[in-house]
Amino acid sequence: YDQWETLEEWEENARVPENMGFFFRTTNVLDDIRNVSAILDSDLRLLETGSVDVDLFLPEFRGKLREAGADRIIAEYQVQLTRWINNKSEY
């Protein structure tokens, strides 16, 4: 067993992720990120520790995240990533 051969083979066959080098610019969704972070800070621990009935609390938690702007953050991320990938392929 030659670990260097194995490493070289792995590197030769590795696929570089399409989004390698992408950086998400949060400027357009800073308020949404703050709002979502506040929900996560206040409510996520309840789910992690099992302090609440997950079946009842999870839909409420997801609703709070959506209301706080989680969907806008995801949409902005997708717009930037798609634009970046499309521009990257032009070079």
PDB file of C-alpha atoms in Angstrom:
ATOM      1  CA  TYR A   1       0.000   0.000   0.000  1.00  0.00           C
ATOM      2  CA  ASP A   2       1.518   3.258  -1.147  1.00  0.00           C
ATOM      3  CA  GLN A   3      -0.308   6.203   0.349  1.00  0.00           C
ATOM      4  CA  TRP A   4       1.363   8.694  -2.009  1.00  0.00           C
ATOM      5  CA  GLU A   5       0.114   6.778  -5.051  1.00  0.00           C
ATOM      6  CA  THR A   6      -3.327   6.652  -3.529  1.00  0.00           C
ATOM      7  CA  LEU A   7      -3.241  10.398  -2.838  1.00  0.00           C
ATOM      8  CA  GLU A   8      -2.092  11.195  -6.382  1.00  0.00           C
ATOM      9  CA  GLU A   9      -4.830   9.007  -7.825  1.00  0.00           C
ATOM     10  CA  TRP A  10      -7.403  10.681  -5.611  1.00  0.00           C
ATOM     11  CA  GLU A  11      -6.208  14.160  -6.671  1.00  0.00           C
ATOM     12  CA  GLU A  12      -6.285  13.234 -10.359  1.00  0.00           C
ATOM     13  CA  ASN A  13      -9.848  11.947 -10.077  1.00  0.00           C
ATOM     14  CA  ALA A  14     -11.160  14.665  -7.780  1.00  0.00           C
ATOM     15  CA  ARG A  15     -13.933  16.837  -9.147  1.00  0.00           C
ATOM     16  CA  VAL A  16     -13.698  20.526  -8.364  1.00  0.00           C
ATOM     17  CA  PRO A  17     -17.079  21.765  -7.092  1.00  0.00           C
ATOM     18  CA  GLU A  18     -18.825  24.157  -9.456  1.00  0.00           C
ATOM     19  CA  ASN A  19     -19.142  26.756  -6.698  1.00  0.00           C
ATOM     20  CA  MET A  20     -15.469  26.649  -5.659  1.00  0.00           C
ATOM     21  CA  GLY A  21     -14.352  30.240  -5.157  1.00  0.00           C
ATOM     22  CA  PHE A  22     -17.845  31.697  -4.779  1.00  0.00           C
ATOM     23  CA  PHE A  23     -18.267  34.304  -2.040  1.00  0.00           C
ATOM     24  CA  PHE A  24     -21.763  35.316  -0.870  1.00  0.00           C
ATOM     25  CA  ARG A  25     -22.129  39.063  -0.480  1.00  0.00           C
ATOM     26  CA  THR A  26     -24.597  39.650   2.338  1.00  0.00           C
ATOM     27  CA  THR A  27     -25.107  43.403   1.848  1.00  0.00           C
ATOM     28  CA  ASN A  28     -28.581  43.038   0.314  1.00  0.00           C
ATOM     29  CA  VAL A  29     -29.876  40.799   3.112  1.00  0.00           C
ATOM     30  CA  LEU A  30     -28.106  42.050   6.252  1.00  0.00           C
ATOM     31  CA  ASP A  31     -31.346  42.842   8.079  1.00  0.00           C
ATOM     32  CA  ASP A  32     -32.765  39.434   7.169  1.00  0.00           C
ATOM     33  CA  ILE A  33     -29.601  37.733   8.421  1.00  0.00           C
ATOM     34  CA  ARG A  34     -29.839  39.623  11.720  1.00  0.00           C
ATOM     35  CA  ASN A  35     -33.516  38.672  12.086  1.00  0.00           C
ATOM     36  CA  VAL A  36     -32.911  34.993  11.286  1.00  0.00           C
ATOM     37  CA  SER A  37     -29.919  34.912  13.630  1.00  0.00           C
ATOM     38  CA  ALA A  38     -32.072  36.282  16.448  1.00  0.00           C
ATOM     39  CA  ILE A  39     -34.637  33.503  15.910  1.00  0.00           C
ATOM     40  CA  LEU A  40     -31.894  30.879  15.829  1.00  0.00           C
ATOM     41  CA  ASP A  41     -30.342  32.280  19.012  1.00  0.00           C
ATOM     42  CA  SER A  42     -33.631  32.243  20.867  1.00  0.00           C
ATOM     43  CA  ASP A  43     -35.322  29.074  19.599  1.00  0.00           C
ATOM     44  CA  LEU A  44     -32.825  26.600  18.169  1.00  0.00           C
ATOM     45  CA  ARG A  45     -31.605  25.487  21.587  1.00  0.00           C
ATOM     46  CA  LEU A  46     -35.151  24.394  22.436  1.00  0.00           C
ATOM     47  CA  LEU A  47     -35.096  21.981  19.505  1.00  0.00           C
ATOM     48  CA  GLU A  48     -31.534  20.819  20.133  1.00  0.00           C
ATOM     49  CA  THR A  49     -32.207  19.944  23.747  1.00  0.00           C
ATOM     50  CA  GLY A  50     -35.629  18.403  23.216  1.00  0.00           C
ATOM     51  CA  SER A  51     -37.210  20.964  25.520  1.00  0.00           C
ATOM     52  CA  VAL A  52     -40.243  21.235  23.250  1.00  0.00           C
ATOM     53  CA  ASP A  53     -42.506  18.865  21.354  1.00  0.00           C
ATOM     54  CA  VAL A  54     -40.770  18.851  17.971  1.00  0.00           C
ATOM     55  CA  ASP A  55     -43.923  17.990  16.039  1.00  0.00           C
ATOM     56  CA  LEU A  56     -45.661  21.062  17.431  1.00  0.00           C
ATOM     57  CA  PHE A  57     -42.733  23.468  17.619  1.00  0.00           C
ATOM     58  CA  LEU A  58     -40.957  22.808  14.300  1.00  0.00           C
ATOM     59  CA  PRO A  59     -43.700  24.244  12.025  1.00  0.00           C
ATOM     60  CA  GLU A  60     -43.818  27.353  14.231  1.00  0.00           C
ATOM     61  CA  PHE A  61     -40.014  27.622  14.162  1.00  0.00           C
ATOM     62  CA  ARG A  62     -39.929  27.344  10.366  1.00  0.00           C
ATOM     63  CA  GLY A  63     -42.644  29.972  10.093  1.00  0.00           C
ATOM     64  CA  LYS A  64     -40.654  32.349  12.283  1.00  0.00           C
ATOM     65  CA  LEU A  65     -37.567  31.815  10.102  1.00  0.00           C
ATOM     66  CA  ARG A  66     -39.539  32.523   6.927  1.00  0.00           C
ATOM     67  CA  GLU A  67     -41.107  35.611   8.458  1.00  0.00           C
ATOM     68  CA  ALA A  68     -37.666  36.791   9.591  1.00  0.00           C
ATOM     69  CA  GLY A  69     -36.327  36.565   6.025  1.00  0.00           C
ATOM     70  CA  ALA A  70     -34.807  33.113   5.557  1.00  0.00           C
ATOM     71  CA  ASP A  71     -36.404  32.702   2.118  1.00  0.00           C
ATOM     72  CA  ARG A  72     -35.050  36.085   0.995  1.00  0.00           C
ATOM     73  CA  ILE A  73     -31.542  35.069   2.103  1.00  0.00           C
ATOM     74  CA  ILE A  74     -31.781  31.797   0.187  1.00  0.00           C
ATOM     75  CA  ALA A  75     -33.142  33.561  -2.917  1.00  0.00           C
ATOM     76  CA  GLU A  76     -30.367  36.178  -2.839  1.00  0.00           C
ATOM     77  CA  TYR A  77     -27.755  33.482  -2.402  1.00  0.00           C
ATOM     78  CA  GLN A  78     -29.148  31.582  -5.391  1.00  0.00           C
ATOM     79  CA  VAL A  79     -29.211  34.711  -7.587  1.00  0.00           C
ATOM     80  CA  GLN A  80     -25.593  35.517  -6.760  1.00  0.00           C
ATOM     81  CA  LEU A  81     -24.420  31.936  -7.194  1.00  0.00           C
ATOM     82  CA  THR A  82     -26.191  31.516 -10.543  1.00  0.00           C
ATOM     83  CA  ARG A  83     -24.788  34.824 -11.809  1.00  0.00           C
ATOM     84  CA  TRP A  84     -21.304  33.862 -10.617  1.00  0.00           C
ATOM     85  CA  ILE A  85     -21.427  30.435 -12.285  1.00  0.00           C
ATOM     86  CA  ASN A  86     -22.728  31.915 -15.551  1.00  0.00           C
ATOM     87  CA  ASN A  87     -20.047  34.613 -15.604  1.00  0.00           C
ATOM     88  CA  LYS A  88     -17.359  32.126 -14.657  1.00  0.00           C
ATOM     89  CA  SER A  89     -18.187  29.939 -17.640  1.00  0.00           C
ATOM     90  CA  GLU A  90     -17.656  32.889 -20.020  1.00  0.00           C
ATOM     91  CA  TYR A  91     -13.905  32.850 -19.362  1.00  0.00           C
TER      92      TYR A  91
END
